[in-house]
Structure formats: structure tokens, C-alpha cells
Coordinates of C-alpha atoms and ligand atoms in Angstrom, one line a residue:
M184 CA 167.2 47.9 103.3
A185 CA 163.5 46.7 104.6
R186 CA 162.2 47.0 107.7
T187 CA 159.4 44.2 108.8
D188 CA 157.8 43.0 112.3
A189 CA 159.3 39.8 111.9
I190 CA 161.8 37.6 109.7
V191 CA 160.8 34.2 109.3
L192 CA 163.1 31.4 107.6
G193 CA 161.8 28.6 105.9
A194 CA 158.8 28.2 103.8
G195 CA 157.8 24.8 104.8
I196 CA 154.4 23.8 106.4
V197 CA 155.7 25.4 109.7
G198 CA 157.3 28.5 108.8
T199 CA 154.5 29.5 106.2
S200 CA 152.0 28.8 108.5
V201 CA 153.8 31.0 111.3
A202 CA 154.0 33.7 108.5
L203 CA 150.5 33.8 107.7
H204 CA 149.4 33.7 111.6
L205 CA 151.9 36.7 112.1
A206 CA 150.3 38.2 109.4
K207 CA 146.8 37.7 110.1
K208 CA 147.5 39.4 113.9
G209 CA 148.5 42.5 111.6
L210 CA 152.2 42.0 111.5
A211 CA 154.8 42.9 108.9
V212 CA 156.3 39.7 107.8
A213 CA 159.0 38.5 105.6
L214 CA 159.2 34.9 105.0
V215 CA 162.7 34.0 103.6
D216 CA 163.5 30.8 101.5
K217 CA 165.9 29.5 99.6
R218 CA 163.3 27.8 97.6
G219 CA 159.6 27.8 96.5
P220 CA 157.3 27.4 99.6
G221 CA 156.4 23.9 100.7
E222 CA 159.3 22.4 98.5
E223 CA 161.0 20.3 100.5
T224 CA 160.3 18.0 103.4
S225 CA 156.9 19.6 103.3
Y226 CA 156.3 18.5 99.7
G227 CA 157.0 14.7 99.7
N228 CA 155.1 13.6 103.1
T229 CA 152.0 10.6 103.0
G230 CA 149.6 13.7 103.6
V231 CA 148.4 12.8 106.8
I232 CA 146.7 15.3 110.0
V233 CA 146.6 13.0 112.2
G234 CA 144.6 14.9 114.8
A235 CA 144.1 11.4 116.7
S236 CA 147.5 9.4 117.2
V237 CA 148.4 8.2 120.5
F238 CA 152.2 7.2 120.9
P239 CA 155.3 8.9 118.8
T240 CA 157.0 7.0 116.3
A241 CA 159.7 5.1 118.9
F242 CA 163.1 3.5 118.6
P243 CA 162.6 -0.5 118.9
R244 CA 163.4 -1.5 122.0
S245 CA 162.4 -5.3 121.3
L246 CA 165.4 -7.5 120.7
S247 CA 164.3 -9.5 117.8
K248 CA 163.5 -6.4 116.3
L249 CA 167.3 -4.8 117.1
I250 CA 168.6 -7.6 115.5
Q251 CA 166.4 -7.3 112.5
V252 CA 167.4 -3.6 111.7
A253 CA 171.0 -4.1 112.8
L254 CA 171.0 -6.8 110.0
K255 CA 169.4 -4.3 107.8
R256 CA 166.7 -7.2 107.0
A257 CA 163.7 -4.8 108.9
P258 CA 161.7 -3.3 106.3
E259 CA 160.9 0.0 108.2
A260 CA 164.3 1.0 108.7
N261 CA 167.4 1.3 107.2
Y262 CA 170.9 3.1 108.2
H263 CA 173.9 4.2 106.9
W264 CA 177.4 2.6 108.4
G265 CA 179.6 5.0 107.6
D266 CA 177.2 7.6 109.5
L267 CA 176.4 5.6 112.7
L268 CA 179.4 6.9 115.0
K269 CA 178.3 10.6 114.0
I270 CA 174.7 9.9 114.5
A271 CA 175.0 7.6 117.9
P272 CA 174.7 10.1 120.7
W273 CA 171.0 11.4 119.1
L274 CA 170.1 8.0 118.9
Y275 CA 171.0 6.7 122.1
A276 CA 169.1 9.6 123.6
Y277 CA 165.8 8.5 121.4
Y278 CA 166.3 5.3 122.3
G279 CA 165.9 6.3 126.0
W280 CA 163.0 8.2 125.1
S281 CA 161.3 5.3 123.9
T282 CA 160.7 3.6 127.4
P283 CA 156.6 2.8 127.4
E284 CA 156.5 5.8 130.2
K285 CA 158.3 8.6 128.4
L286 CA 156.0 7.8 125.7
K287 CA 152.9 8.4 126.9
D288 CA 154.8 11.7 128.9
S289 CA 155.3 12.7 125.2
A290 CA 152.1 11.7 123.9
V291 CA 150.0 13.6 126.9
K292 CA 152.4 16.5 125.9
L293 CA 151.7 16.3 122.5
R294 CA 147.8 16.0 122.6
P295 CA 147.2 20.0 123.2
L296 CA 148.9 20.3 119.4
M297 CA 147.5 16.7 118.4
S298 CA 143.8 17.5 119.0
R299 CA 143.6 21.1 117.7
S300 CA 145.7 20.2 114.5
V301 CA 142.5 19.1 111.8
G302 CA 140.6 22.1 113.0
E303 CA 143.2 24.5 112.7
H304 CA 144.4 23.3 109.0
K305 CA 140.4 23.0 108.1
A306 CA 139.9 27.4 109.2
L307 CA 143.2 27.9 107.1
L308 CA 142.5 26.2 104.2
E309 CA 139.1 27.3 103.8
E310 CA 141.1 31.0 104.2
S311 CA 142.6 30.3 100.9
G312 CA 140.6 28.4 99.0
A313 CA 141.9 25.2 99.4
L314 CA 139.7 23.0 100.9
K315 CA 139.6 21.0 97.6
Y316 CA 142.5 19.0 99.0
F317 CA 140.7 17.9 102.6
R318 CA 139.7 14.6 103.2
E319 CA 138.1 14.0 106.5
T320 CA 138.3 9.9 105.8
G321 CA 140.4 9.3 108.5
W322 CA 143.2 6.7 108.0
M323 CA 143.5 2.9 108.5
T324 CA 146.1 0.9 109.9
L325 CA 146.4 -2.9 109.2
Y326 CA 147.8 -5.9 111.1
R327 CA 149.0 -8.9 109.5
R328 CA 149.5 -11.1 112.1
D329 CA 146.6 -11.6 115.4
A330 CA 150.0 -11.1 118.0
A331 CA 150.3 -7.6 116.1
F332 CA 146.7 -6.0 116.8
E333 CA 146.9 -7.7 120.7
A334 CA 149.9 -5.6 121.1
M335 CA 148.1 -2.3 120.3
K336 CA 145.9 -2.9 123.0
P337 CA 147.6 -1.1 125.6
Q338 CA 148.1 1.8 123.2
L339 CA 144.3 1.7 122.3
E340 CA 143.4 1.8 126.3
F341 CA 145.7 4.8 127.3
G342 CA 144.6 6.3 123.8
A343 CA 141.0 6.4 125.4
Q344 CA 142.3 8.1 128.3
I345 CA 143.7 10.9 126.6
G346 CA 140.3 11.5 123.9
V347 CA 141.6 9.3 121.2
A348 CA 139.7 7.4 119.2
A349 CA 139.8 4.3 117.0
Q350 CA 137.8 1.5 115.6
P351 CA 138.9 -2.0 115.4
L352 CA 137.7 -3.7 112.0
D353 CA 138.1 -7.2 110.7
T354 CA 139.1 -7.8 107.3
E355 CA 135.6 -7.7 105.6
G356 CA 135.1 -4.4 107.5
A357 CA 138.2 -3.1 106.2
L358 CA 137.5 -4.6 102.7
A359 CA 134.0 -2.8 103.0
L360 CA 135.5 0.4 103.3
E361 CA 138.4 0.1 100.9
P362 CA 137.3 -2.5 98.1
S363 CA 140.7 -2.3 96.5
L364 CA 142.6 -4.0 99.5
A365 CA 143.7 -7.3 99.4
P366 CA 142.6 -9.5 102.3
V367 CA 146.3 -10.6 103.4
F368 CA 145.4 -8.8 106.6
R369 CA 143.6 -10.1 109.6
H370 CA 142.7 -6.6 111.8
A371 CA 142.5 -3.2 110.9
L372 CA 142.2 -0.1 112.9
M373 CA 140.1 3.3 111.5
W374 CA 140.9 5.9 113.2
P375 CA 138.0 8.4 112.7
D376 CA 139.7 12.0 113.7
V377 CA 142.3 11.9 111.1
A378 CA 142.4 13.7 107.8
S379 CA 144.7 14.2 104.8
L380 CA 145.5 16.0 101.7
S381 CA 145.5 14.8 98.2
N382 CA 148.9 17.5 97.6
P383 CA 150.9 18.8 100.3
L384 CA 152.6 21.2 98.1
M385 CA 149.7 22.8 96.6
V386 CA 148.5 23.2 100.6
T387 CA 151.8 25.1 101.8
R388 CA 151.5 27.3 98.4
A389 CA 147.9 28.1 98.9
Y390 CA 148.7 29.1 102.4
A391 CA 152.0 31.2 101.0
A392 CA 149.5 32.8 98.9
R393 CA 147.4 33.8 101.5
F394 CA 149.9 35.2 103.7
S395 CA 150.9 37.1 100.6
A396 CA 147.1 38.6 99.9
L397 CA 147.9 40.2 103.7
G398 CA 150.5 41.9 103.0
G399 CA 153.2 39.3 103.9
V400 CA 156.5 39.1 101.2
V401 CA 158.3 35.8 100.1
L402 CA 161.9 36.4 99.5
K403 CA 164.7 34.3 98.4
G404 CA 167.3 33.9 100.6
D405 CA 169.9 32.3 102.4
A406 CA 168.9 31.7 105.9
R407 CA 172.6 31.3 107.0
S408 CA 173.0 34.9 106.5
L409 CA 170.8 36.0 109.4
H410 CA 173.0 38.3 112.3
R411 CA 172.6 41.2 114.5
Q412 CA 172.7 44.6 112.9
N413 CA 172.6 47.6 115.3
G414 CA 170.5 45.5 117.6
N415 CA 168.3 43.9 114.8
W416 CA 168.2 40.4 113.2
R417 CA 169.6 41.1 109.0
V418 CA 169.0 38.4 106.7
D419 CA 170.4 38.8 103.0
T420 CA 167.7 38.1 100.2
D421 CA 167.9 38.9 96.7
E422 CA 165.8 41.7 97.1
G423 CA 168.6 43.2 99.5
P424 CA 168.8 43.0 103.3
V425 CA 166.0 42.7 105.1
D426 CA 166.0 44.1 109.3
A427 CA 163.6 42.7 112.2
E428 CA 163.4 43.0 115.6
N429 CA 162.1 39.0 115.5
A430 CA 163.5 36.4 114.0
V431 CA 161.6 32.4 113.4
V432 CA 164.1 29.8 112.9
A433 CA 161.8 27.4 111.0
L434 CA 164.2 25.8 108.7
G435 CA 162.7 22.2 109.3
P436 CA 166.1 19.5 109.2
W437 CA 168.5 22.6 108.1
S438 CA 167.5 24.6 111.3
S439 CA 170.9 23.6 113.3
D440 CA 172.8 25.5 110.1
V441 CA 171.7 28.4 111.6
V442 CA 171.3 27.8 115.3
E443 CA 174.5 26.0 116.1
P444 CA 176.8 29.5 114.8
L445 CA 174.5 31.4 117.4
G446 CA 175.6 29.2 120.1
V447 CA 172.2 27.5 120.6
K448 CA 172.6 23.6 121.2
V449 CA 169.2 21.4 120.4
P450 CA 169.8 17.8 119.7
L451 CA 168.1 18.0 116.1
G452 CA 168.5 14.0 114.3
I453 CA 167.4 13.4 110.9
K454 CA 165.2 10.6 109.8
R455 CA 165.2 10.3 106.2
G456 CA 162.1 8.6 104.1
Y457 CA 161.0 8.3 100.8
H458 CA 158.0 8.3 98.3
R459 CA 157.2 7.1 94.8
H460 CA 154.3 7.9 92.8
Y461 CA 152.8 4.7 91.2
H462 CA 149.8 4.3 88.7
A463 CA 147.0 2.3 90.3
K464 CA 146.4 -0.7 88.1
G465 CA 142.5 -1.0 86.5
N466 CA 140.0 1.2 88.5
A467 CA 141.5 0.3 91.7
A468 CA 141.6 3.7 94.0
L469 CA 141.8 4.0 98.1
S470 CA 139.8 6.9 99.8
R471 CA 142.3 7.7 102.6
P472 CA 145.9 6.6 103.6
I473 CA 146.8 2.7 104.5
I474 CA 149.5 2.0 107.2
D475 CA 150.7 -1.6 106.7
T476 CA 152.1 -1.6 110.4
E477 CA 153.6 -5.4 109.4
Y478 CA 156.6 -3.7 106.8
G479 CA 155.8 -0.2 107.9
Y480 CA 154.7 1.8 104.8
A481 CA 152.3 4.0 103.6
I482 CA 150.1 4.2 100.5
T483 CA 148.0 7.0 100.4
P484 CA 145.6 8.4 97.4
M485 CA 147.4 12.1 96.0
E486 CA 146.9 14.0 92.9
Q487 CA 149.7 12.6 91.3
G488 CA 149.0 8.9 92.0
I489 CA 148.9 6.4 94.7
R490 CA 152.5 7.4 97.0
L491 CA 154.3 5.2 98.6
T492 CA 156.0 6.4 101.4
T493 CA 158.7 4.4 103.3
G494 CA 159.8 4.1 107.5
A495 CA 163.1 5.9 108.6
E496 CA 166.6 5.6 107.3
F497 CA 169.5 6.8 109.5
A498 CA 172.1 8.2 107.9
S499 CA 173.4 12.0 107.6
R500 CA 171.2 14.6 106.2
D501 CA 173.0 15.4 102.8
A502 CA 173.9 11.4 102.2
A503 CA 172.8 10.6 98.7
P504 CA 169.7 8.5 98.7
T505 CA 169.7 5.1 99.1
P506 CA 166.1 3.8 98.8
V507 CA 166.8 0.1 100.0
Q508 CA 163.8 0.0 101.5
F509 CA 161.5 0.0 98.5
D510 CA 162.7 -3.1 97.1
R511 CA 162.0 -4.6 100.6
V512 CA 158.6 -2.8 100.8
L513 CA 157.5 -3.1 97.3
P514 CA 156.3 -6.7 97.0
H515 CA 154.2 -6.4 100.4
A516 CA 152.9 -3.3 98.7
R517 CA 151.7 -5.0 95.5
E518 CA 150.2 -7.9 97.4
L519 CA 148.0 -5.3 99.4
F520 CA 146.9 -3.2 96.6
P521 CA 147.1 -3.5 92.3
L522 CA 150.4 -1.0 92.4
G523 CA 151.0 -0.5 88.3
E524 CA 154.4 0.9 87.1
P525 CA 156.0 4.1 89.1
N526 CA 155.2 7.6 87.7
E527 CA 159.1 8.9 88.2
D528 CA 162.1 7.4 87.4
E529 CA 164.0 7.6 90.9
P530 CA 161.8 8.0 94.4
W531 CA 162.0 11.2 96.1
L532 CA 164.4 11.7 99.4
G533 CA 162.8 13.9 102.4
R534 CA 164.5 14.4 105.6
R535 CA 161.8 14.5 108.9
P536 CA 163.4 17.2 111.5
N537 CA 163.6 14.7 114.8
M538 CA 163.7 15.5 118.5
P539 CA 164.6 12.5 120.4
D540 CA 161.1 13.3 122.8
S541 CA 159.7 13.4 119.3
L542 CA 158.0 16.8 121.0
P543 CA 158.5 20.2 118.6
V544 CA 160.8 22.8 119.3
L545 CA 158.6 25.9 119.8
G546 CA 159.5 29.3 121.7
R547 CA 162.0 31.8 122.3
A548 CA 165.8 30.9 121.6
P549 CA 167.5 30.7 125.0
G550 CA 170.6 33.9 125.3
Q551 CA 169.1 35.4 121.8
A552 CA 166.4 38.2 122.5
G553 CA 164.2 38.4 119.4
L554 CA 165.4 34.8 117.8
W555 CA 161.9 32.3 118.2
L556 CA 162.4 28.8 117.7
A557 CA 159.6 26.4 115.7
F558 CA 161.5 22.7 114.2
G559 CA 161.8 19.1 115.2
H560 CA 158.1 18.3 114.6
G561 CA 159.4 15.0 113.0
H562 CA 157.1 12.8 111.8
W563 CA 154.2 14.8 112.1
G564 CA 154.8 18.5 111.0
L565 CA 152.7 18.5 108.2
T566 CA 150.0 18.0 110.8
L567 CA 151.2 20.5 113.2
G568 CA 152.5 23.7 111.0
P569 CA 149.1 25.4 111.3
V570 CA 148.6 24.7 115.1
T571 CA 152.5 25.6 115.5
G572 CA 152.0 28.6 113.8
R573 CA 149.2 29.7 115.8
L574 CA 150.9 29.2 119.0
I575 CA 153.9 31.3 118.1
A576 CA 152.0 34.2 116.8
E577 CA 150.4 34.3 120.2
M578 CA 153.9 34.0 122.3
M579 CA 155.3 36.6 120.0
T580 CA 152.8 39.1 120.5
G581 CA 152.4 38.7 124.1
A582 CA 148.5 36.9 123.7
T583 CA 147.9 34.2 125.7
P584 CA 148.6 31.1 124.0
F585 CA 145.8 28.3 123.8
T586 CA 148.0 26.1 125.6
D587 CA 151.2 26.0 127.9
P588 CA 154.2 26.1 125.8
Q589 CA 156.7 25.1 128.3
P590 CA 156.7 21.4 127.4
Y591 CA 158.2 22.6 123.7
R592 CA 161.1 25.0 125.4
A593 CA 164.5 24.3 124.3
E594 CA 165.8 24.5 127.3
R595 CA 164.3 21.3 128.2
F596 CA 167.3 19.5 126.7
S597 CA 169.8 21.4 128.8
Ligands
FAD105 C1 158.6 10.1 103.7 C2 158.1 11.1 104.7 C3 156.5 10.8 105.3 C4 156.1 12.2 106.2 N1 154.4 12.0 106.4 C5 153.9 12.7 107.5 C6 152.6 12.7 107.4 O1 151.8 11.7 106.4 N2 151.9 13.9 108.4 C7 152.8 14.7 108.8 O2 152.6 15.6 109.8 N3 154.2 14.9 108.5 C8 154.7 13.8 107.3 N4 156.0 13.8 107.8 C9 156.9 14.7 108.2 C10 157.1 16.5 107.6 O3 156.7 16.1 106.2 C11 158.1 17.4 108.4 O4 158.0 17.0 109.9 C12 157.4 18.7 107.7 O5 157.2 18.6 106.0 C13 158.8 19.3 108.0 O6 158.1 20.6 107.7 P1 159.3 22.1 108.0 O7 158.4 23.4 107.6 O8 159.4 22.4 109.4 O9 159.9 21.8 107.0 P2 160.5 21.9 105.4 O10 159.4 21.4 104.5 O11 162.0 21.0 105.4 O12 160.8 23.6 105.4 C14 162.4 23.9 105.8 C15 162.8 25.1 104.6 O13 163.5 25.9 105.0 C16 164.6 25.9 103.3 N5 166.0 26.3 104.1 C17 166.6 25.0 104.5 N6 168.3 25.5 104.1 C18 167.5 27.3 104.1 C19 168.6 28.2 103.6 N7 169.9 28.3 104.4 N8 168.3 28.9 103.6 C20 166.9 29.1 103.4 N9 166.0 28.6 103.1 C21 166.5 26.9 103.7 C22 164.0 24.5 103.0 O14 164.2 25.0 101.5 C23 162.9 24.2 103.7 O15 161.7 24.9 102.2 C24 156.3 12.8 106.5 C25 157.9 12.9 106.6 C26 158.6 12.1 105.2 C27 160.3 12.6 105.0

């Protein structure tokens, strides 16, 4: 049996960042995952570090959009009929948190984390020797209709109040930045305080390697074996059992598998999403992630090719993949950018771990001494991994947290 100060369960971007921050504070830490670091959700995202978002992604509230989604005609959303009943309570809660007032409230609560996200990544990238994956080129959101651009105005005004900068561009201005795009849109917003990564998997691996260099151990094991043993937490790994006074659950969409049997109830929902890489035709290229807001997909330059990512699919976490959204968005993506053939046979499926208020759950687990929670980062887990690592490590070591962690407590749902 090995003894450590802390066990971190889950080696996605969140768990790996927590483990690294704890190791930087001098703790002996075991990072446990059934796979290699960064190989699940943290691998396949759009690679955006959204230092400058305003409102979290909301449940549609307009009737026309709801009807489009219900009829499975919305390119940005899909759902499984058979799972609707099961996920209805979470969807209802998410709908409730999608009013303009609640979105503003979540935006303000997220801001202390978001505003530090680029700087926190940059610091870890530097010390991990991974700056080559980092781009400070912003991201661009495109609007095909004047009305859609006009509808952004209240969000931009509120963004300006909370310190989020966005630069409006006409088609020509956007094409000057991204000459390979076709002029199928009328307006664009350039968000300069956003950064991106050209290979999120390699970045999580680099953070894990840095953690190992500081004396941390990465182990293979099943987090569901977590249990109490002589007043400590114990998890079984391929190298034998590991004990620690503190354990952190950072299992992303799988976090409920471990916390629910321990009596910790949190409304963790899943928004599935897909990606596929494409060759760019000729010498076409992109310098930054691009969001086509009309059809709810993103294209972003990755080391593997141009990665096309889809919006949300509401279905059971473990249901078989149904990547129908590619059929809906691909013609529009091809209209915008000269995408060639796909690089892989099948699209990749990922699962965003989402709380209904779009805030992560960070801090102590209610009623379980020594158990900490760090999950539910939804659409922005890649962005928020390092800043989460800092906050959790500060809380666990009794340092003054850089921000008040109250808004992220699990108890907010009780
Ligand atoms: C299509 C798509 C696009 C996205 N784009 C962006 C973006 O541009 N920017 C952004 O910030 N975020 C984005 N996200 C969200 C982001 O990817 C996630 O929020 C983030 O990766 C979650 O990280 P995590 O560490 O919490 O979870 P994960 O990366 O899923 O890590 C959880 C880990 O737990 C492990 N695990 C699970 N069960 C067990 C078990 N029983 N025992 C041991 N280990 C276990 C898994 O193997 C995994 O390694 C996107 C997501 C998707 C799906």
C-alpha cells in the first residue's frame, strides 16, 4: 500500500491541472485514471481558451428555435427520443437557468475564473515546454444575417460592463484576417482576449509530464474503487492500493459514478458533441477557431487538420454515437471554407459535463471529510482546467483562494 497526501481521480485537463498545482505546492500526489492523461473529453474539443466569453451557452427560449430542435431540424442541437424522459429533469433545470437574468448572474460568477484562464494556461504551458501549441490569435464568430448580429448587441453591452472585449468586423475586415473563408456571412466579431491550442491532448500530456517531473505519480486504476479505509480514502490501482487523507473527484462526465454512491447528489448533465478532422483543399488555411453562429458548428486549425466540432446532443452519456449533425452542418461548413476529405473513418464522440447553471462544482464534497469536487465545466473545461487547479490547490492547502469559491459550492443545488 502506498501513502500520499492526495489522490486525484481523473487525468483530463481538470484533474491533471489540479494534480500539477498540488505538486507545485509540495504535496505527494497520485493521479489515477483508467486511461492515459487527456484521452477523453479533453482530447477532442475545439481547443479554445475562452478568456472572453459573455453568456454561457443557453437552452433555446424562442418558440421557433424550440420547434426546430423538436423536429430535429436544428443543426446546433440533436437529441435521442428514447432518453428524453430520463434527462427531462436536467433539461428543465437548464431551461430555468437560461433566462437573461440568470445568464448574467452566471456570467458574473464565471468571470473571476474566465479572466485568468489564458494567463494560467500560459504559465503552465511555459513550465511544461508546451508553448508551441499555444496561439494568441483570438477567435472569430460569424453572423450570416443582420438580425443575428443585431441580437448580439445586449450581450456585447453587458460584456463591456464585465470587461469582455469584442471587435465588430464587416465581411471584408474578417476576410483580411482569414483570407481562406468565403464571403457567405455579413458580420463578424473578433474576440482578441481568446487563445487556442493546436493539440489539446498533447497539452494535457505535457502537464502530466511536468507533474511527474515534480515527483507526482500517474497510475492506472478504476476510480469507482474509492472507499474509506482506516479514516483515509483508498483507491485500487494497477500498482496496488493507494491511501490519502484527501481525494479529488475530477472525472468530468463520469464524476457522478463515484460521488453518487457516496451520497453526494449534484445535477450533472451531459451534452454530447462530435468532431472530425478534414484536409484543407489546396493551400487554404485558418489562423484561429471560427464559429458559424447560424449553424452552430466550429472549424479550428489543429495539428491533425481542420477540426470541425458540433453543438450539443442531448442523450444518455453511454448511448451509441449518432453523428447526424455532421450531415446537417457539413454543406454549410464547405460553403464557408474549402474542406477536403475527412482524415478519420468515424467522427469522435465527446461528453461535456454540464451543470444546469453552467458553473463548475468546485470545493469540498458535502458530508464527506477529505473529499473534494472539481467537475462540471461544461463547454469550457479546457479553458478552466488550470485556473481550477490553482483554486482547488489553494483551498486544499489552506492558502487564501484567489477568488471567493462560494458560487461554485455543490450545496448551491440543495
Ligand atoms: C465537441 C466539444 C468541443 C469542446 N470545445 C471546447 C473548447 O473549445 N474550449 C473549452 O474550454 N472546452 C471545450 N469543450 C469542453 C471540454 O472539452 C470539457 O469541459 C473538458 O475536457 C472536461 O475535462 P475533464 O478533465 O473534466 O474531463 P475529461 O477530459 O473527460 O477527463 C475525465 C477523466 O476521467 C477518466 N475516468 C472516467 N471514469 C473513470 C473511472 N471509473 N476510473 C478512472 N478514470 C476514469 C477518463 O478516462 C478521463 O480521462 C468541448 C467539448 C466537446 C465535447
